[in-house]
Structure formats: C-alpha cells, structure tokens
Coordinates of C-alpha atoms and ligand atoms in Angstrom, one line a residue:
M1 CA -25.6 -78.8 -106.5
P2 CA -25.0 -76.8 -109.7
V3 CA -21.5 -76.5 -111.0
T4 CA -19.7 -73.2 -111.4
V5 CA -17.4 -72.7 -114.4
L6 CA -14.8 -70.0 -114.5
V7 CA -13.6 -68.8 -118.0
G8 CA -11.4 -66.1 -119.4
C9 CA -13.3 -63.6 -121.6
Q10 CA -10.3 -62.5 -123.7
W11 CA -7.0 -64.0 -124.9
G12 CA -5.9 -65.4 -121.5
D13 CA -4.0 -63.7 -118.7
E14 CA -7.2 -62.1 -117.4
G15 CA -6.2 -62.8 -113.8
K16 CA -8.1 -66.0 -113.4
G17 CA -5.8 -67.3 -110.7
K18 CA -7.0 -64.7 -108.2
A19 CA -10.7 -65.3 -109.1
V20 CA -10.3 -69.1 -108.7
D21 CA -8.5 -68.6 -105.4
L22 CA -11.4 -66.5 -104.1
L23 CA -14.2 -68.7 -105.3
S24 CA -12.3 -71.9 -104.1
E25 CA -12.9 -70.9 -100.5
R26 CA -16.5 -72.0 -100.8
M27 CA -15.9 -75.1 -103.0
D28 CA -15.5 -78.7 -102.3
W29 CA -13.8 -79.4 -105.6
V30 CA -11.8 -77.4 -108.1
A31 CA -11.1 -79.0 -111.5
R32 CA -9.0 -78.0 -114.5
Y33 CA -10.6 -79.1 -117.7
G34 CA -8.3 -78.1 -120.6
G35 CA -4.9 -77.0 -121.7
G36 CA -1.7 -77.9 -120.0
H37 CA 1.3 -76.2 -118.5
N38 CA 1.0 -73.5 -121.2
A39 CA -1.4 -71.8 -118.6
G40 CA 0.1 -69.6 -115.9
H41 CA -2.2 -68.8 -112.9
T42 CA -0.8 -66.3 -110.4
V43 CA -2.0 -66.1 -106.8
F44 CA -0.6 -63.9 -104.0
L45 CA -0.9 -65.2 -100.5
G46 CA 0.3 -62.4 -98.2
R47 CA 3.8 -61.7 -99.6
E48 CA 4.1 -65.1 -101.2
K49 CA 3.6 -65.4 -104.9
F50 CA 2.5 -68.7 -106.4
V51 CA 2.4 -69.3 -110.1
L52 CA 0.6 -72.5 -111.0
H53 CA 0.7 -74.0 -114.5
L54 CA -1.1 -77.3 -114.2
I55 CA -2.4 -78.0 -110.7
P56 CA -5.7 -76.0 -110.0
C57 CA -5.2 -72.8 -108.0
G58 CA -7.8 -74.3 -105.5
I59 CA -4.9 -76.3 -104.0
L60 CA -3.8 -73.1 -102.2
Q61 CA -7.0 -73.0 -100.2
K62 CA -7.5 -75.4 -97.3
R63 CA -10.9 -76.8 -98.2
P64 CA -11.2 -78.0 -101.8
R65 CA -9.9 -81.1 -103.4
C66 CA -8.4 -80.6 -106.9
V67 CA -8.7 -82.5 -110.1
I68 CA -6.7 -82.4 -113.3
G69 CA -9.3 -83.7 -115.7
H70 CA -8.9 -85.8 -118.9
G71 CA -9.4 -82.7 -121.1
T72 CA -6.0 -81.4 -120.1
V73 CA -2.7 -82.6 -121.4
I74 CA -0.1 -83.4 -118.8
D75 CA 3.7 -83.2 -119.1
P76 CA 4.7 -85.7 -116.4
L77 CA 8.2 -84.2 -116.0
Y78 CA 6.7 -80.8 -115.5
L79 CA 3.9 -82.0 -113.2
Q80 CA 6.5 -83.8 -111.0
Q81 CA 8.3 -80.5 -110.6
E82 CA 5.1 -78.6 -109.7
M83 CA 4.1 -81.2 -107.2
N84 CA 7.5 -81.1 -105.6
L85 CA 7.6 -77.3 -105.5
L86 CA 4.2 -77.1 -103.8
T87 CA 5.1 -79.7 -101.3
Q88 CA 8.3 -77.9 -100.5
R89 CA 6.3 -74.7 -99.9
G90 CA 4.1 -76.5 -97.4
V91 CA 1.1 -77.3 -99.6
N92 CA -0.3 -80.7 -98.8
L93 CA -1.3 -82.7 -101.9
N94 CA -2.1 -86.1 -100.3
G95 CA -5.8 -86.8 -100.4
R96 CA -6.2 -83.4 -102.2
L97 CA -5.0 -83.9 -105.7
Y98 CA -6.6 -86.3 -108.3
I99 CA -5.1 -86.8 -111.7
S100 CA -7.3 -88.3 -114.5
D101 CA -6.0 -91.6 -115.8
C102 CA -7.3 -90.7 -119.3
A103 CA -5.5 -87.3 -119.7
H104 CA -3.1 -87.3 -122.6
L105 CA 0.6 -86.8 -122.1
V106 CA 2.9 -84.1 -123.4
L107 CA 6.2 -85.8 -123.9
P108 CA 9.5 -84.2 -124.6
Y109 CA 9.4 -85.0 -128.3
H110 CA 6.2 -82.9 -128.6
R111 CA 8.3 -79.8 -127.9
W112 CA 10.8 -80.9 -130.6
L113 CA 7.9 -81.3 -133.1
E114 CA 6.5 -77.9 -132.3
T115 CA 9.8 -76.3 -133.1
L116 CA 10.4 -78.5 -136.2
E117 CA 6.9 -77.6 -137.6
G118 CA 7.5 -73.9 -136.8
Q119 CA 4.3 -73.6 -134.8
D120 CA 6.2 -71.8 -132.1
T121 CA 7.1 -68.9 -134.4
R122 CA 4.1 -68.9 -136.7
I123 CA 1.5 -68.9 -133.9
G124 CA 3.8 -67.6 -131.1
T125 CA 3.1 -70.6 -128.9
T126 CA 4.3 -71.1 -125.3
R127 CA 6.7 -73.7 -126.7
R128 CA 5.4 -76.3 -124.2
G129 CA 4.5 -79.0 -126.9
I130 CA 0.8 -78.4 -126.3
G131 CA -0.3 -78.4 -130.0
P132 CA 1.5 -81.6 -131.0
A133 CA 0.2 -83.4 -127.9
Y134 CA -3.4 -82.5 -128.8
Q135 CA -2.6 -83.4 -132.5
D136 CA -1.6 -86.9 -131.3
K137 CA -4.8 -87.1 -129.2
A138 CA -6.9 -86.3 -132.2
G139 CA -4.8 -88.5 -134.4
R140 CA -5.5 -91.4 -132.0
C141 CA -1.8 -92.1 -131.4
G142 CA -1.3 -90.4 -128.1
L143 CA -0.2 -91.8 -124.8
R144 CA -2.4 -91.3 -121.7
V145 CA -1.6 -91.1 -118.0
R146 CA -2.7 -94.7 -117.6
D147 CA -0.1 -95.8 -120.1
L148 CA 2.6 -93.9 -118.2
L149 CA 2.0 -96.2 -115.2
D150 CA 2.8 -99.3 -117.3
A151 CA 6.6 -99.2 -117.7
G152 CA 6.6 -101.8 -120.5
A153 CA 4.0 -99.9 -122.6
L154 CA 5.8 -96.6 -122.1
R155 CA 9.1 -98.0 -123.3
V156 CA 7.5 -99.5 -126.4
H157 CA 5.7 -96.3 -127.2
L158 CA 8.9 -94.2 -126.8
E159 CA 10.9 -96.5 -129.0
D160 CA 8.2 -96.3 -131.6
Q161 CA 8.6 -92.6 -131.6
A162 CA 12.3 -92.9 -132.6
A163 CA 11.3 -94.1 -136.1
R164 CA 8.6 -91.4 -136.4
L165 CA 11.0 -88.6 -135.3
E166 CA 13.8 -89.8 -137.5
G167 CA 11.5 -89.7 -140.5
R168 CA 10.3 -86.2 -139.6
Y169 CA 13.8 -84.8 -139.1
R170 CA 15.1 -86.5 -142.3
A171 CA 12.2 -85.0 -144.3
A172 CA 13.0 -81.6 -143.0
G173 CA 16.7 -82.0 -143.7
Q174 CA 17.6 -81.4 -140.1
D175 CA 19.2 -83.3 -137.2
P176 CA 17.3 -83.8 -134.0
P177 CA 18.5 -81.7 -131.0
E178 CA 20.0 -84.8 -129.4
P179 CA 20.8 -88.3 -130.8
L180 CA 17.5 -90.2 -130.7
G181 CA 18.7 -93.3 -128.9
L182 CA 20.2 -91.3 -126.1
A183 CA 17.1 -89.1 -125.9
I184 CA 14.7 -92.0 -125.6
E185 CA 16.8 -93.6 -122.9
G186 CA 16.7 -90.4 -120.9
W187 CA 13.0 -89.9 -121.5
T188 CA 12.1 -93.4 -120.5
R189 CA 14.0 -93.0 -117.2
A190 CA 12.6 -89.6 -116.4
C191 CA 9.1 -90.6 -117.2
A192 CA 9.3 -93.8 -115.1
E193 CA 10.4 -91.6 -112.2
A194 CA 7.6 -89.1 -112.7
A195 CA 5.1 -92.0 -113.0
E196 CA 6.0 -93.2 -109.5
V197 CA 5.4 -89.7 -108.1
M198 CA 2.1 -89.4 -109.9
R199 CA 0.8 -93.0 -109.3
P200 CA -0.9 -92.5 -105.9
F201 CA -2.8 -89.5 -107.3
V202 CA -4.1 -91.1 -110.5
T203 CA -7.7 -92.2 -110.7
D204 CA -11.0 -92.2 -112.6
T205 CA -11.8 -88.5 -112.1
V206 CA -15.1 -88.7 -114.0
D207 CA -16.5 -91.1 -111.4
L208 CA -15.1 -89.0 -108.6
L209 CA -16.8 -85.9 -109.8
H210 CA -20.1 -87.7 -110.4
R211 CA -20.0 -89.0 -106.9
A212 CA -19.4 -85.4 -105.7
L213 CA -22.3 -84.2 -107.8
Q214 CA -24.6 -86.8 -106.3
A215 CA -23.5 -85.9 -102.8
G216 CA -24.5 -82.3 -103.5
Q217 CA -20.9 -81.0 -103.3
R218 CA -19.8 -77.8 -104.9
I219 CA -17.5 -78.0 -107.9
L220 CA -15.6 -75.2 -109.6
C221 CA -14.3 -75.9 -113.1
E222 CA -11.2 -73.8 -113.6
G223 CA -10.8 -72.7 -117.2
A224 CA -7.4 -72.0 -118.7
Q225 CA -6.4 -69.5 -121.4
G226 CA -9.4 -67.5 -122.7
T227 CA -12.5 -67.6 -125.0
F228 CA -10.6 -66.2 -128.0
L229 CA -7.9 -68.8 -127.8
D230 CA -10.5 -71.6 -128.1
L231 CA -9.7 -74.1 -130.8
D232 CA -13.2 -73.7 -132.4
L233 CA -14.4 -70.3 -131.4
G234 CA -11.2 -68.3 -131.1
T235 CA -9.2 -66.4 -133.6
Y236 CA -8.1 -69.5 -135.6
P237 CA -5.4 -70.4 -136.3
Y238 CA -3.9 -68.1 -133.6
V239 CA -5.4 -70.2 -130.9
T240 CA -4.4 -72.9 -128.5
S241 CA -5.3 -76.5 -129.2
S242 CA -8.0 -77.1 -126.5
S243 CA -11.5 -76.1 -125.7
T244 CA -11.2 -73.1 -123.4
I245 CA -14.8 -72.1 -123.3
A246 CA -17.4 -73.0 -120.6
A247 CA -18.7 -76.0 -122.7
G248 CA -15.1 -77.4 -122.5
A249 CA -15.8 -78.2 -118.8
A250 CA -18.4 -80.7 -119.9
T251 CA -16.2 -82.6 -122.3
G252 CA -13.0 -82.1 -120.3
L253 CA -14.3 -83.4 -117.1
G254 CA -17.2 -85.6 -118.2
L255 CA -19.8 -83.4 -116.4
P256 CA -23.4 -83.1 -117.9
P257 CA -23.9 -79.7 -119.6
S258 CA -27.1 -79.3 -117.7
A259 CA -25.1 -79.1 -114.4
L260 CA -23.1 -76.1 -115.5
R261 CA -25.4 -73.4 -114.2
T262 CA -23.2 -70.6 -113.1
V263 CA -20.5 -69.2 -115.4
V264 CA -18.1 -66.6 -114.1
G265 CA -16.3 -64.6 -116.8
V266 CA -13.0 -63.1 -115.9
C267 CA -12.2 -60.0 -117.9
K268 CA -9.3 -57.6 -117.5
A269 CA -10.3 -53.9 -117.4
Y270 CA -8.2 -53.5 -120.6
T271 CA -7.0 -56.1 -123.1
T272 CA -3.8 -58.1 -123.5
R273 CA -2.6 -60.8 -125.8
V274 CA 0.6 -62.9 -126.1
G275 CA 1.6 -64.6 -129.3
E276 CA 0.5 -63.7 -132.9
G277 CA -2.9 -62.9 -134.3
P278 CA -5.2 -59.9 -134.8
F279 CA -6.0 -57.6 -131.9
P280 CA -8.3 -54.7 -133.0
T281 CA -7.8 -52.5 -129.9
E282 CA -4.1 -52.9 -129.7
L283 CA -2.0 -49.9 -128.7
A284 CA 1.4 -49.1 -130.0
G285 CA 4.4 -46.9 -129.0
E286 CA 4.5 -45.0 -125.8
E287 CA 0.9 -45.5 -124.9
A288 CA 1.4 -49.3 -125.1
E289 CA 4.7 -49.1 -123.1
S290 CA 3.1 -47.2 -120.4
L291 CA 0.1 -49.5 -120.0
R292 CA 2.4 -52.6 -120.1
A293 CA 4.6 -51.2 -117.4
R294 CA 1.7 -50.1 -115.2
G295 CA 0.0 -53.5 -115.5
G296 CA 3.3 -55.6 -115.2
E297 CA 2.2 -57.3 -118.5
Y298 CA 4.8 -60.0 -118.9
G299 CA 3.7 -63.6 -119.5
A300 CA 3.5 -65.8 -116.3
T301 CA 4.6 -68.8 -118.4
T302 CA 7.1 -67.4 -120.8
G303 CA 8.0 -64.0 -119.5
R304 CA 7.2 -62.5 -122.9
P305 CA 6.0 -58.9 -122.9
R306 CA 2.3 -59.0 -123.6
R307 CA 0.6 -56.9 -126.3
V308 CA -1.7 -54.4 -124.7
G309 CA -4.8 -52.4 -125.8
W310 CA -8.1 -50.9 -124.7
L311 CA -11.1 -53.0 -123.5
D312 CA -12.9 -54.5 -126.4
L313 CA -16.6 -54.7 -125.5
V314 CA -17.5 -56.3 -128.9
Q315 CA -15.3 -59.2 -127.8
L316 CA -16.7 -59.3 -124.3
R317 CA -20.3 -59.3 -125.5
Q318 CA -19.4 -62.3 -127.7
A319 CA -17.7 -64.1 -124.7
V320 CA -20.9 -63.5 -122.7
R321 CA -23.0 -65.1 -125.4
I322 CA -20.7 -68.1 -126.1
N323 CA -20.1 -69.0 -122.5
G324 CA -23.5 -68.0 -121.1
I325 CA -21.7 -65.9 -118.5
T326 CA -23.8 -65.1 -115.5
G327 CA -21.5 -62.6 -113.8
I328 CA -18.2 -60.8 -114.8
F329 CA -15.2 -60.6 -112.5
L330 CA -13.4 -57.5 -113.6
T331 CA -9.6 -57.5 -112.9
K332 CA -6.8 -55.0 -112.7
M333 CA -9.0 -52.0 -112.5
D334 CA -6.4 -50.2 -110.4
V335 CA -4.0 -50.2 -113.4
L336 CA -6.2 -47.7 -115.1
T337 CA -5.8 -45.1 -112.4
G338 CA -4.3 -41.9 -113.7
I339 CA -5.3 -42.3 -117.4
A340 CA -7.2 -39.1 -118.3
K341 CA -9.3 -40.6 -121.0
I342 CA -10.2 -44.3 -121.2
R343 CA -11.4 -45.8 -124.4
V344 CA -13.6 -48.8 -124.9
A345 CA -14.5 -50.4 -128.3
T346 CA -18.3 -50.7 -128.6
A347 CA -18.5 -51.7 -132.3
Y348 CA -16.3 -52.5 -135.3
V349 CA -16.0 -50.9 -138.7
T350 CA -15.5 -53.6 -141.3
P351 CA -15.2 -53.5 -145.1
D352 CA -18.8 -54.6 -145.1
G353 CA -20.1 -52.0 -142.8
A354 CA -20.6 -51.7 -139.0
A355 CA -20.5 -54.9 -136.9
D356 CA -21.6 -55.5 -133.3
R357 CA -19.8 -58.9 -133.0
P358 CA -16.4 -60.2 -134.0
P359 CA -16.1 -62.1 -137.3
P360 CA -15.3 -65.8 -136.6
D361 CA -11.9 -65.9 -138.4
A362 CA -8.6 -64.2 -137.9
P363 CA -8.2 -62.7 -141.5
R364 CA -11.6 -60.9 -141.2
L365 CA -10.9 -59.8 -137.7
A366 CA -7.6 -58.3 -138.9
L367 CA -9.7 -56.0 -141.2
C368 CA -11.9 -54.7 -138.4
R369 CA -11.3 -51.2 -136.9
P370 CA -12.7 -50.5 -133.5
E371 CA -15.3 -47.8 -132.9
Y372 CA -14.4 -46.2 -129.6
E373 CA -16.3 -44.5 -126.9
D374 CA -14.2 -42.3 -124.6
L375 CA -14.9 -42.4 -120.9
P376 CA -13.5 -40.1 -118.2
G377 CA -10.6 -41.5 -116.1
W378 CA -9.9 -41.1 -112.4
E379 CA -6.9 -40.1 -110.3
E380 CA -7.7 -41.8 -107.0
S381 CA -5.8 -45.0 -106.1
L382 CA -8.3 -47.9 -105.8
R383 CA -6.0 -50.3 -104.0
S384 CA -7.5 -49.9 -100.5
T385 CA -11.1 -49.5 -101.6
R386 CA -13.3 -52.4 -100.6
R387 CA -16.9 -51.0 -101.1
W388 CA -18.8 -50.1 -104.3
I389 CA -20.0 -46.9 -102.8
D390 CA -16.4 -45.8 -102.1
L391 CA -15.3 -46.1 -105.7
P392 CA -14.9 -42.9 -107.7
E393 CA -18.0 -42.1 -109.9
A394 CA -15.8 -42.5 -113.0
V395 CA -15.1 -46.1 -112.1
Q396 CA -18.8 -46.8 -111.4
A397 CA -19.6 -45.3 -114.8
Y398 CA -17.0 -47.4 -116.5
V399 CA -18.5 -50.6 -114.9
R400 CA -22.0 -49.6 -115.9
R401 CA -21.0 -49.0 -119.5
I402 CA -19.3 -52.4 -119.6
E403 CA -22.5 -54.0 -118.3
E404 CA -24.7 -52.2 -120.8
V405 CA -22.7 -53.1 -123.9
A406 CA -21.7 -56.6 -122.8
G407 CA -25.2 -57.5 -121.6
C408 CA -24.1 -59.0 -118.3
R409 CA -23.6 -57.7 -114.8
V410 CA -20.2 -57.2 -113.1
Q411 CA -20.1 -59.0 -109.8
A412 CA -16.7 -58.1 -108.4
I413 CA -13.8 -55.8 -109.2
S414 CA -10.2 -56.6 -108.4
V415 CA -8.2 -53.5 -107.4
G416 CA -4.8 -55.0 -106.6
S417 CA -2.8 -58.2 -106.3
P418 CA -3.5 -59.3 -102.7
R419 CA -6.3 -61.8 -102.1
T420 CA -8.3 -59.1 -100.2
A421 CA -8.1 -56.4 -102.8
V422 CA -11.6 -57.0 -104.2
V423 CA -14.7 -54.8 -104.4
P424 CA -17.9 -56.8 -104.5
V425 CA -20.4 -55.1 -106.8
P426 CA -24.1 -55.2 -105.7
A427 CA -26.8 -56.1 -108.1
P428 CA -27.7 -53.0 -110.3
D429 CA -31.0 -52.3 -108.3
R430 CA -29.1 -52.3 -105.0
R431 CA -26.3 -49.9 -105.8
G432 CA -27.9 -46.8 -104.2
Ligands
LIG1 P1 0.1 -72.9 -127.1 O1 -1.1 -73.0 -126.2 O2 1.4 -73.0 -126.4 O3 0.0 -73.8 -128.3 O4 0.0 -71.4 -127.8 C1 -1.0 -71.0 -128.7 C2 -1.4 -69.6 -128.4 O5 -2.1 -69.5 -127.2 C3 -0.2 -68.6 -128.3 O6 -0.7 -67.4 -128.8 C4 0.0 -68.5 -126.8 O7 0.6 -67.3 -126.5 C5 -1.4 -68.6 -126.3 N1 -1.6 -69.1 -125.0 C6 -1.5 -70.3 -124.6 N2 -1.7 -70.4 -123.2 C7 -1.9 -69.2 -122.8 C8 -2.1 -68.6 -121.5 O8 -2.3 -69.2 -120.5 N3 -2.3 -67.2 -121.5 C9 -2.2 -66.5 -122.6 N4 -1.9 -67.0 -123.8 C10 -1.8 -68.3 -123.9

C-alpha cells in the first residue's frame, strides 16, 4: 500500500493539524518524521481545542497507531507532559503510540546553548533547543532515546556535559543560568522519571513501519514546519534544523522513497511566517494588522504574532516541484472573505530580471520583489459551505488561478476551524 506524505508548502503554520486529522481517519498509521516540539499542530474536536507539538495529530482519531520516528528530536521532559495531558483528556496512548529508540534527545542544556549562541534572536527560533540538538546529532555526540533508558549512561553523559557547558560559558564570559552541579542533578532526576513514562512505548519503529507496509496497511507521514524552513531547501540560514520536505519522510522514518506515492501539500490561502528571514509578499501596517487579526495569526508554540502577506504562487510552484505534491489542501480560505481585492504573486522581479522560481538563498530572496495579479474578492461567509458548486464564483476563480500557476490541483478547501468545515474540490473535469 503506497504511503501518503503530508507537507507544509510555506513557512509552517499552514494548518497541517486539521489536514492530518482528516486524513488520519482512513489511516492505519500516522508517523512524525522530523522536527521536535517546535511544531504546533492545532485540531478542534467539537468545542475542544488540542494543540499537539510532538505526538502525531492522528492520535486524536480512534483508528490509527502513531509513531514518533528517528528523524525527530525528542525532549523527554516535554514529551512526558504531552503524554500526561492527552491521557488526562481521555486519549488512550497504550498500544497506540510508538517512540523510536533511535530518535535524538533535546536536553535542557540545548536550550541554554541556543540562547548562549544567539540563535534564538538571530534566527528567531522557537527557543526549544532544536538547533543545538540537531547540531549534536550531526556532530555525533548526541544522546538517543535508547540511551535515556539506561540510567548509568544517561548520568555519565550529563556529567560530561558539565565540562562542555563550563567551557562554553567561560569563553563567552557569562555564567550559566543555574550552577551546573545543581542543574545536572535536577536533569538526571527529571530525565530518569521521563524515561520510565516513555519506556513502554519505545521500540524499533523502522521495523514496525516495514511490517505495516508488508501487511498492506496505510501510513500517513506527518510533516512538521514547512518546505521553506527545510535545512537544505529553505531560506537558509532562516530555517529549522531538520528535513521538512516530503523526502524527509524516507530518511526520518526509514521508508523506501519508492513507497512515497501520494504527497498532500498544505497551503494557507495567504502567507505567514514567524521568525526572521525574507518574505517577498509580506504586508505592513494596517493591512497586515487586519489580516493577522482576521486569521488569528499568533504562533501555536510561542504565541508570537506571525508576519502575514499575500499568497506567493512562485513559492507554491517550487513547493509542488520539490515535494512532488499530488494535491493541495488549501486552508483558511474563510479568512479572505470581505477583502475587496486579493493579490497573488505570480513572478518575482529580481536585479537580474524576471524570475518564475525563488532563488535558493535568503540574501537573493531578500532582493526579489513580487509581481502581483489582482483577483476579485467575495463578501459571502464560507463557513457553512460544504460543496464546490455552492462556493462564490470569485472563490472558484481564486482556486483555478492557484492551480494554473502552481501546476497542481487543489483537492480540498478548509473554510473554518471545525473538523467538518471542509469543501472537497472535484477534479477539474468534474466541476460542472
Ligand atoms: P527552530 O526550529 O526553533 O530552530 O526555529 C527556526 C525557525 O523555524 C524559526 O524561524 C522558527 O520560527 C521556525 N519554526 C520552527 N518550527 C516552526 C513551526 O512549527 N511553525 C512555524 N515556524 C516554525
């Protein structure tokens, strides 16, 4: 059975939580393949709001079993909290959650290092220690989930960190936020407690998923962040430290690339970004304030106000190419109701002439100016619409233009936060 991958087409916060939740209904497995608790996936179940940061959103559906793959980085203290929170809210994790024994750990000193190195302000990170944890992984000095389960190895590793941290703080002429001896005592105790909570869920998830593949079961790979936050293909250095694109599902879960047949790209009907870095279609002033307020654009993880702008189809076209997107899930369309003239960027003007794709690095992207097309807006509320034929003509025209420029069909449109607020989009030849 082919595998489905779900990816963000922009800079994260596209509304992937809802898309995963809907697709999960039909899945046997939902697996996170990258990032850590820097992600924030929001799902509304009736009046209840769930914000998940590490455990796949599939856990909120009855059917699928969920995997946190080795491509992720896991903060055990945070994961323990998320597991407790879900259990308290009646979500059963037993026999439904599997944690890779090979995922690297985010430990409290990674957050310290992130601040010490100034990554948090320079890049505008989520301050969760994600970058330093991946740095340790690539530097081959990280600790993995399997090491957490060995109390002796964990203590030795944490004690080794004391010397490293002391050196780093001394070189920077600063004191650590807490005396190191005390901190390491506390971390050792807290990690040992988290290890016991996690232990029954830890396993070889590569083997698990391969067995599922062989048995013909359906697997959804849940991407975190977005294409343009990818470490290799995003707007470097204003990126996260993991592989956020569809191909990341192969390395982050150990699945064969040939199995990744369906790729759903989640794209907001406009654009948002948190953190630093170029953003060609960014709005400023009152226009930005108004769109931010309409869309409730505040970070699910950090609460920061998101930067907002028009939909950038140059970017979307590139996301379609890089990820091999087979269908777009367009979110937050209802937010555009009442805007008289809606703009979309269809090309860039650069110092070297016109461009139909984004340059691969942040400094050059910062020099790009968007070339806009203006499309008519609509006044009707979309929130109770459930059929394509009932959507205003202006909405249909907006969708068609997205498809033409991005080179990929739109499969569904989200028109509100509830699970049911979705309009399926028929294939172009069946739209009447
Ligand atoms: P880090 O992942 O915390 O290292 O942050 C690096 C960059 O990625 C910053 O610009 C963050 O704001 C951004 N980022 C990380 N995770 C998310 C996410 O889930 N949604 C949106 N932006 C994110």
